PDB file of C-alpha atoms in Angstrom:
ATOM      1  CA  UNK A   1       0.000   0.000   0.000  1.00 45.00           C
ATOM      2  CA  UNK A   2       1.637   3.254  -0.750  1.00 47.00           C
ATOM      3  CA  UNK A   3       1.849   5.995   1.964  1.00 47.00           C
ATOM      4  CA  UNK A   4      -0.450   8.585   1.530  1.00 48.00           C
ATOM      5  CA  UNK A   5       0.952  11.588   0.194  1.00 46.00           C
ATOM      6  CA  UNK A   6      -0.655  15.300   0.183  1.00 48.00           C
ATOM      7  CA  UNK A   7       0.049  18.187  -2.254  1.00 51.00           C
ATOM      8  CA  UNK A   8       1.201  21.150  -1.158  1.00 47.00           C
ATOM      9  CA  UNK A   9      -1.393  24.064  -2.262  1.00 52.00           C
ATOM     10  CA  UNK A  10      -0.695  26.408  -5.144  1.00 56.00           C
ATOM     11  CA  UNK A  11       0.497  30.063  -3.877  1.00 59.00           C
ATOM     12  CA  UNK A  12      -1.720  32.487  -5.936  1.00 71.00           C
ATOM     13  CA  UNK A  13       0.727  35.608  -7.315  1.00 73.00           C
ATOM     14  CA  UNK A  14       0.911  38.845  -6.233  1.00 71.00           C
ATOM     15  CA  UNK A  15      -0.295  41.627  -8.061  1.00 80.00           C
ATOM     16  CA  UNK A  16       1.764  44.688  -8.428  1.00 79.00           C
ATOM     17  CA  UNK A  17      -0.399  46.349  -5.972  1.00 86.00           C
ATOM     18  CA  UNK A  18       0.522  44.168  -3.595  1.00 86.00           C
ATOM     19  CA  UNK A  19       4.308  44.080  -4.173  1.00 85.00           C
ATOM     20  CA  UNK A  20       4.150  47.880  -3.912  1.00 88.00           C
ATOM     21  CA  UNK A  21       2.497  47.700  -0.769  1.00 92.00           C
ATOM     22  CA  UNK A  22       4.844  45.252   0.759  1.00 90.00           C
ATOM     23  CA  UNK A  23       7.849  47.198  -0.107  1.00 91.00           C
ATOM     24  CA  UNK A  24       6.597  50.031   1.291  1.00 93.00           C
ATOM     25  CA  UNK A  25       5.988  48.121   4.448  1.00 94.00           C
ATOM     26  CA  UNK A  26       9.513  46.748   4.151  1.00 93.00           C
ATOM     27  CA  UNK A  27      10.948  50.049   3.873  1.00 92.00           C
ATOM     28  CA  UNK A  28       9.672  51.504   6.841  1.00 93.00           C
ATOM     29  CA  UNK A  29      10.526  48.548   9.272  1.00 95.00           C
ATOM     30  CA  UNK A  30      13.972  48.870   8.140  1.00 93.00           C
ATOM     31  CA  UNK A  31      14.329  52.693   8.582  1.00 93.00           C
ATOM     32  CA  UNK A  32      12.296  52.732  12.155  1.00 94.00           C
ATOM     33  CA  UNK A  33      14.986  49.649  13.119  1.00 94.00           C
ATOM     34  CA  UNK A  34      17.939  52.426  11.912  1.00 92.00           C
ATOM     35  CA  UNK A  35      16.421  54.662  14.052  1.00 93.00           C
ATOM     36  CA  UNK A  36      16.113  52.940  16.985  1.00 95.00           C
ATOM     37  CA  UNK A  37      19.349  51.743  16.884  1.00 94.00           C
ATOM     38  CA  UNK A  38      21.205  55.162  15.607  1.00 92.00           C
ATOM     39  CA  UNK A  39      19.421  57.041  18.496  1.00 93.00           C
ATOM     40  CA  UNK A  40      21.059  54.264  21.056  1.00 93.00           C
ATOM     41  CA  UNK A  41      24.749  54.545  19.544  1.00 92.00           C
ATOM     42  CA  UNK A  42      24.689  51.110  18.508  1.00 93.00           C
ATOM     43  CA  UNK A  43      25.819  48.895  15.210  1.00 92.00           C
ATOM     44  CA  UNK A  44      24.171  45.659  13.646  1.00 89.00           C
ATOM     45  CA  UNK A  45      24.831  43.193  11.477  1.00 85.00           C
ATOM     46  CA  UNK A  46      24.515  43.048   7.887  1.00 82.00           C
ATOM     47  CA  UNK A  47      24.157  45.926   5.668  1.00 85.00           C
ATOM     48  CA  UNK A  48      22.222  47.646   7.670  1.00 85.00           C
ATOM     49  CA  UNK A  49      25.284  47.207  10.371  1.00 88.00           C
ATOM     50  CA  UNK A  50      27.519  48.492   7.897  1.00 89.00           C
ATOM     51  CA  UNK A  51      25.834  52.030   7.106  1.00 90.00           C
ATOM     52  CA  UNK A  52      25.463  52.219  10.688  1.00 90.00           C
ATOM     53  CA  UNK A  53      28.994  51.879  11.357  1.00 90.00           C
ATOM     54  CA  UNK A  54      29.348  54.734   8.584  1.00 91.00           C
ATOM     55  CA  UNK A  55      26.841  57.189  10.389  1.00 90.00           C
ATOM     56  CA  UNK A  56      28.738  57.575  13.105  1.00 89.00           C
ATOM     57  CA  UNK A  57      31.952  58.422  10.547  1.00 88.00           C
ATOM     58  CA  UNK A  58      29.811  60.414   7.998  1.00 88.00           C
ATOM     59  CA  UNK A  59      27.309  62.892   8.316  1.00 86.00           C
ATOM     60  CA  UNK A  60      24.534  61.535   6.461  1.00 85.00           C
ATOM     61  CA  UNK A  61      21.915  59.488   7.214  1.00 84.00           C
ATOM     62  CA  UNK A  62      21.756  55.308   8.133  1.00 85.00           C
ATOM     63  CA  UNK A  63      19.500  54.999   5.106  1.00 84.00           C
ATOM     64  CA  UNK A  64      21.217  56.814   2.419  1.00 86.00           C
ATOM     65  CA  UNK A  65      24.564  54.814   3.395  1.00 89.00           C
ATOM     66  CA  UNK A  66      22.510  52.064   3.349  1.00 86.00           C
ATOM     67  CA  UNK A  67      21.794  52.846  -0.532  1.00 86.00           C
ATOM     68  CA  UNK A  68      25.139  53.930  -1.355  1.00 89.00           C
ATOM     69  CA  UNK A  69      26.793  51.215  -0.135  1.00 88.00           C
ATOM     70  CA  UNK A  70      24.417  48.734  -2.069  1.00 88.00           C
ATOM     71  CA  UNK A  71      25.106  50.053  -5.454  1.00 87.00           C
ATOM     72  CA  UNK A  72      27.575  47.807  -6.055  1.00 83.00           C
ATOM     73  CA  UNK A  73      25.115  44.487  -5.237  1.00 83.00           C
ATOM     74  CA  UNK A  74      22.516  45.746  -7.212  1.00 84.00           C
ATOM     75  CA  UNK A  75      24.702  44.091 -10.491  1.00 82.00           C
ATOM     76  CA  UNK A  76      25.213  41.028  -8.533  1.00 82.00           C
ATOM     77  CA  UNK A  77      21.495  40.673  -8.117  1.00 81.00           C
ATOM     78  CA  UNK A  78      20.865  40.741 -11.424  1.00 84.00           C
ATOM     79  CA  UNK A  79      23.146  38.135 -12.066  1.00 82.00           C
ATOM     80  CA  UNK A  80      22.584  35.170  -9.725  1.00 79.00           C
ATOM     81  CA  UNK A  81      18.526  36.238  -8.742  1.00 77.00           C
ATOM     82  CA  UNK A  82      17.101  37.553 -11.781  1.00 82.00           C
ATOM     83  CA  UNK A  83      16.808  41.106 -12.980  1.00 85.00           C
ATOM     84  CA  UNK A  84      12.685  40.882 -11.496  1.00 85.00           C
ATOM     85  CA  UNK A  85      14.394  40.651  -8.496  1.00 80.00           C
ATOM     86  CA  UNK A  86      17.285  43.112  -8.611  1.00 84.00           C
ATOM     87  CA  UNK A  87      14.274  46.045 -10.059  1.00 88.00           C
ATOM     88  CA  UNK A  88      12.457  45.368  -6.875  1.00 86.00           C
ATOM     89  CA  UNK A  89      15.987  45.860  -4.934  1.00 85.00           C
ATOM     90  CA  UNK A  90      16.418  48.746  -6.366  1.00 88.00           C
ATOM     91  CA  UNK A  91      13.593  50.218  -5.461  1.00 90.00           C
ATOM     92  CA  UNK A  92      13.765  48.754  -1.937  1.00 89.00           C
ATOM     93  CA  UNK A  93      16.705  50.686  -1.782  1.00 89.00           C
ATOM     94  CA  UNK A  94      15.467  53.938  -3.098  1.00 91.00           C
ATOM     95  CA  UNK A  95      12.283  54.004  -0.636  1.00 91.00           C
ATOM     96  CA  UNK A  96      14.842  53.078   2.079  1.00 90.00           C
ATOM     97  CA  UNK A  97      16.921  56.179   1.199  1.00 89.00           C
ATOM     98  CA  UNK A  98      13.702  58.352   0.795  1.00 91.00           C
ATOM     99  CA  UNK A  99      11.949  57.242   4.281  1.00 90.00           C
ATOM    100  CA  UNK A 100      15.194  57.585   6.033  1.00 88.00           C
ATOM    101  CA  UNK A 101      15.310  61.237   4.584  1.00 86.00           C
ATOM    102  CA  UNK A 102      12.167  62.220   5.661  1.00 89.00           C
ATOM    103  CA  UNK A 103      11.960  60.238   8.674  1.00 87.00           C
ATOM    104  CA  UNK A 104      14.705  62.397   9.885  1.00 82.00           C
ATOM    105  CA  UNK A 105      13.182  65.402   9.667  1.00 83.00           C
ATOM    106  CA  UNK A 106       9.753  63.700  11.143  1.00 85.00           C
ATOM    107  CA  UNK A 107      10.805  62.035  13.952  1.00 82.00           C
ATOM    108  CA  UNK A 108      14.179  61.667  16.890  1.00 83.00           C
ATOM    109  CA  UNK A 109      14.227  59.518  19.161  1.00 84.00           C
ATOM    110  CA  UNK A 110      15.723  61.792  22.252  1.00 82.00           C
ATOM    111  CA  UNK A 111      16.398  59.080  24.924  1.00 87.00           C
ATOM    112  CA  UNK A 112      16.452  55.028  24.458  1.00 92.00           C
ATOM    113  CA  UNK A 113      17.703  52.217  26.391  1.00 95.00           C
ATOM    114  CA  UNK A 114      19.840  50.220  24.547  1.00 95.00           C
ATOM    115  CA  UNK A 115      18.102  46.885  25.040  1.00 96.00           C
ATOM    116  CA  UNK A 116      15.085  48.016  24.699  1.00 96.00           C
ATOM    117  CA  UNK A 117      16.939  50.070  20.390  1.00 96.00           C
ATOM    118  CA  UNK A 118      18.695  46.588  20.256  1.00 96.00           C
ATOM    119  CA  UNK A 119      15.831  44.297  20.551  1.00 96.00           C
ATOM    120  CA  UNK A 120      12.761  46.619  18.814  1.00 96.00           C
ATOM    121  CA  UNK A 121      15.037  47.715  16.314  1.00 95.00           C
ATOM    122  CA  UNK A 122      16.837  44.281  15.280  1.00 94.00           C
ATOM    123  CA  UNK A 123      13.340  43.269  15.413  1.00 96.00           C
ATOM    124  CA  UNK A 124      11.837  45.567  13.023  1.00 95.00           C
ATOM    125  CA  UNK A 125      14.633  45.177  10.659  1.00 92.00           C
ATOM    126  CA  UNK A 126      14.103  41.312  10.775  1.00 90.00           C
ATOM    127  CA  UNK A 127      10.664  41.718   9.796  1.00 92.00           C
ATOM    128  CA  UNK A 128      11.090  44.597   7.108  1.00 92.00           C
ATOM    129  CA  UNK A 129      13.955  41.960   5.584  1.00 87.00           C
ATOM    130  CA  UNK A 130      11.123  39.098   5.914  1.00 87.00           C
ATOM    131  CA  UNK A 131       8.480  41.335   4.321  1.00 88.00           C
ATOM    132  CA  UNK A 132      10.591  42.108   1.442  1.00 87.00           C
ATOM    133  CA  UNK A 133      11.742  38.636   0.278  1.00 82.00           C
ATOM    134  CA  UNK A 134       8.484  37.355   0.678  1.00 83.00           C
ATOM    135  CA  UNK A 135       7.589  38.945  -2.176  1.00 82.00           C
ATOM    136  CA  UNK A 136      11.114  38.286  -4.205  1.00 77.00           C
ATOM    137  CA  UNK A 137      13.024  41.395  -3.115  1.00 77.00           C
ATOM    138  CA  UNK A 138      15.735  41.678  -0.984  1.00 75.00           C
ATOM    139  CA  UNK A 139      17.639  44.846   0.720  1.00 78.00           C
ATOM    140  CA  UNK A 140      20.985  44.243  -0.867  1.00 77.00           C
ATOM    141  CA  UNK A 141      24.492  44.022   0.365  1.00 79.00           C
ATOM    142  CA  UNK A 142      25.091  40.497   2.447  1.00 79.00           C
ATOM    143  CA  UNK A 143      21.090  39.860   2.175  1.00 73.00           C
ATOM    144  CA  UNK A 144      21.510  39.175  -1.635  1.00 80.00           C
ATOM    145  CA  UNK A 145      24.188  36.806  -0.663  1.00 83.00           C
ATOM    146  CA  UNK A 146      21.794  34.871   1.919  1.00 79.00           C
ATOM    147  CA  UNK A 147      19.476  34.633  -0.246  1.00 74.00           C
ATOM    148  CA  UNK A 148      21.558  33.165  -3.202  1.00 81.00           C
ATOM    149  CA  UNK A 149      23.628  30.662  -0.842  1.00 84.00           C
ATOM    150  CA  UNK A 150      19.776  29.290   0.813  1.00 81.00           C
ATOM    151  CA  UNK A 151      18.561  28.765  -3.249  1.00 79.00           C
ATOM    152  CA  UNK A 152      21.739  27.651  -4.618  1.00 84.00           C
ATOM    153  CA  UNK A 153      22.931  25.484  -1.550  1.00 83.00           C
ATOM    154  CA  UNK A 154      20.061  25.278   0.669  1.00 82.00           C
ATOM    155  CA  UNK A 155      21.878  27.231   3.417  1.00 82.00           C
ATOM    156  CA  UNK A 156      19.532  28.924   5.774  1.00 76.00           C
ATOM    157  CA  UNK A 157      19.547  32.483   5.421  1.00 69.00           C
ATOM    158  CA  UNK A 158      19.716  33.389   9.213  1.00 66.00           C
ATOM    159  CA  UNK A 159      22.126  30.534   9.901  1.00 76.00           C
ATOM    160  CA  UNK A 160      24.079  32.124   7.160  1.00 81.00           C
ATOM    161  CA  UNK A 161      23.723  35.655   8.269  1.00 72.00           C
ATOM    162  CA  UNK A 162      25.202  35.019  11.329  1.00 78.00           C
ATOM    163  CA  UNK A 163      28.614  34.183  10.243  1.00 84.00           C
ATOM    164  CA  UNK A 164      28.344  37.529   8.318  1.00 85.00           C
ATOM    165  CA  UNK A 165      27.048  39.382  11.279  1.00 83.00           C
ATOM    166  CA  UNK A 166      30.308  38.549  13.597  1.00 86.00           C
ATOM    167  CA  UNK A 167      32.670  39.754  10.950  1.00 87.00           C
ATOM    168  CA  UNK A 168      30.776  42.554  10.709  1.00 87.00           C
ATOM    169  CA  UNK A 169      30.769  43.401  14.417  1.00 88.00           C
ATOM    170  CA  UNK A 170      34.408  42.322  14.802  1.00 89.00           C
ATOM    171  CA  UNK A 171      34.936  45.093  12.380  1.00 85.00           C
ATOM    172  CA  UNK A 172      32.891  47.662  14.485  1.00 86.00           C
ATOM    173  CA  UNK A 173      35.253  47.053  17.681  1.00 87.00           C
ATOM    174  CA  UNK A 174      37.164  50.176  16.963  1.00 85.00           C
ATOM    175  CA  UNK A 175      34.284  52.527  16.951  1.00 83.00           C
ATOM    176  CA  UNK A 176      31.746  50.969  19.343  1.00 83.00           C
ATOM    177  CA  UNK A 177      33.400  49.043  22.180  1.00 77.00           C
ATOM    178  CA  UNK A 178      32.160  47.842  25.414  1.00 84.00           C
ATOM    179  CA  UNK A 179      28.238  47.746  26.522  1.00 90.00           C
ATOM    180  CA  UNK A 180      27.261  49.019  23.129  1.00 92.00           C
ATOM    181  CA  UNK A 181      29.065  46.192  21.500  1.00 91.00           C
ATOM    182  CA  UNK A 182      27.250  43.650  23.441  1.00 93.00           C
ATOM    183  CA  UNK A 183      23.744  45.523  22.424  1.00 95.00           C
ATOM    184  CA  UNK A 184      25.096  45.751  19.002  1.00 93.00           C
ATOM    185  CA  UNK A 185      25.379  41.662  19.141  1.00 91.00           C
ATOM    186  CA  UNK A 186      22.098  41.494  20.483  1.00 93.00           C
ATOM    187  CA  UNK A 187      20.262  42.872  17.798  1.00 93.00           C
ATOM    188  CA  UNK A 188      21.702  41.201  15.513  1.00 88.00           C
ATOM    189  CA  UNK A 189      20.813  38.450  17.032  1.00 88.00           C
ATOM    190  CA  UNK A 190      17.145  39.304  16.719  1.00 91.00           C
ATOM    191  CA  UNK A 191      17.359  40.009  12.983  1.00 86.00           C
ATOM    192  CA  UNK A 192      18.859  36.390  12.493  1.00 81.00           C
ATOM    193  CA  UNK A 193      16.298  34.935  14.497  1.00 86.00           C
ATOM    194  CA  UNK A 194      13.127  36.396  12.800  1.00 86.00           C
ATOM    195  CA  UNK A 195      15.192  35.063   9.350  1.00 76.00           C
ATOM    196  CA  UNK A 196      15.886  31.925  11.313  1.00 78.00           C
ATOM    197  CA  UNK A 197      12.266  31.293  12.498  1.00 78.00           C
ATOM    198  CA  UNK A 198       9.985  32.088   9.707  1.00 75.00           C
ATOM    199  CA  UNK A 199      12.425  32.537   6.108  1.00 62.00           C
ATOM    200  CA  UNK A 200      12.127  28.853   5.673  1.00 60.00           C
ATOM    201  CA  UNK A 201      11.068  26.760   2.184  1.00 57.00           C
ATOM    202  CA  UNK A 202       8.061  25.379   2.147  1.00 57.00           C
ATOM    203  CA  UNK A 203       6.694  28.345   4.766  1.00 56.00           C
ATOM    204  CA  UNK A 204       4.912  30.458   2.403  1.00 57.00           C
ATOM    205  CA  UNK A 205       2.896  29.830  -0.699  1.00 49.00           C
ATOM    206  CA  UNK A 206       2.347  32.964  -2.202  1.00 48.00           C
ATOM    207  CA  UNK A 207       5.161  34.471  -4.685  1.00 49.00           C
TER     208      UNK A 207
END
């Protein structure tokens, strides 16, 4: 007798109204999550940890580094995801730059405690990363290499982030040492884990 075996259900497409919307969404998580953890002097991992890092060197805003310093991805997108999925990057990117913009003349964060900027923020930038590959986009930088190693190799994206995230946050030790660097950890922590928990195969249906 031969074991019973049930289909997995079809994931219906989304429209372009849809996509739009959930970039959107995406973008704002990840700027609020810059905020958060800009206004409490700390770092991350990822791209996101490397603008940071920046911020505190340059005088322009998390987001716009964030953008910058993707520019060079955005070819490698194309090449090893598809160019549907290196358009939506670069939008990502471009709402990213454009929320952080006006975000900073909207809204500052006066007085946080680091905990509280390591776990909200690394939380909200988990989720905006989440949101945005759920509906084939990505935010760039070491998330386009995640995302390649977990279709190419199977790797798990948060797994896989990880190992980027401490060379990233060795690389921070000159410029944010001591308690901050143990907040710093912490949030990126809670990115991975949000990757780690739900970015899984087999998890979602829709594309």
């Amino acid at each position: 007798m031969q074991p019973r075996t049930e289909s997995l259900p079809i994931g219906r497409p989304h429209s372009v109204a849809e996509d739009a919307y959930a970039l959107a969404i995406g973008c704002i998580l990840l700027v609020l999550g810059l905020v958060f953890l800009k206004s409490a002097g700390l770092v991350t991992g990822g791209i996101a940890g490397v603008a940071l890092l920046l911020s505190y060197l340059i005088p322009l805003p998390a987001g716009v580094l964030f953008t910058l310093i993707n520019i060079p991805f955005f070819a490698f997108a194309h090449k090893v995801l598809g160019a549907r999925f290196a358009i939506k990057t670069v939008l990502v990117n471009v709402g990213i730059a454009a929320f952080s913009s006006l975000t900073r003349m909207s809204i500052r964060v006066m007085d946080v405690h680091p905990a509280f900027a390591a776990i909200v923020g690394g939380t909200l930038i988990g989720m905006g990363i989440l949101c945005l590959a759920r509906h084939q986009a990505g935010v760039g930088g070491t998330g386009v290499i995640t995302l390649w190693l977990q279709r190419t190799r199977g790797w798990n994206a948060g797994s896989t982030q990880i190992v980027l995230d401490v060379l990233i946050l060795s690389a921070a030790i000159p410029v944010v040492s001591g308690p901050e660097l143990g907040w710093s950890i912490l949030s990126a922590v809670a990115i991975s884990l949000i990757l780690i928990a739900w970015h899984r195969p087999g998890r979602y249906i829709g594309h």
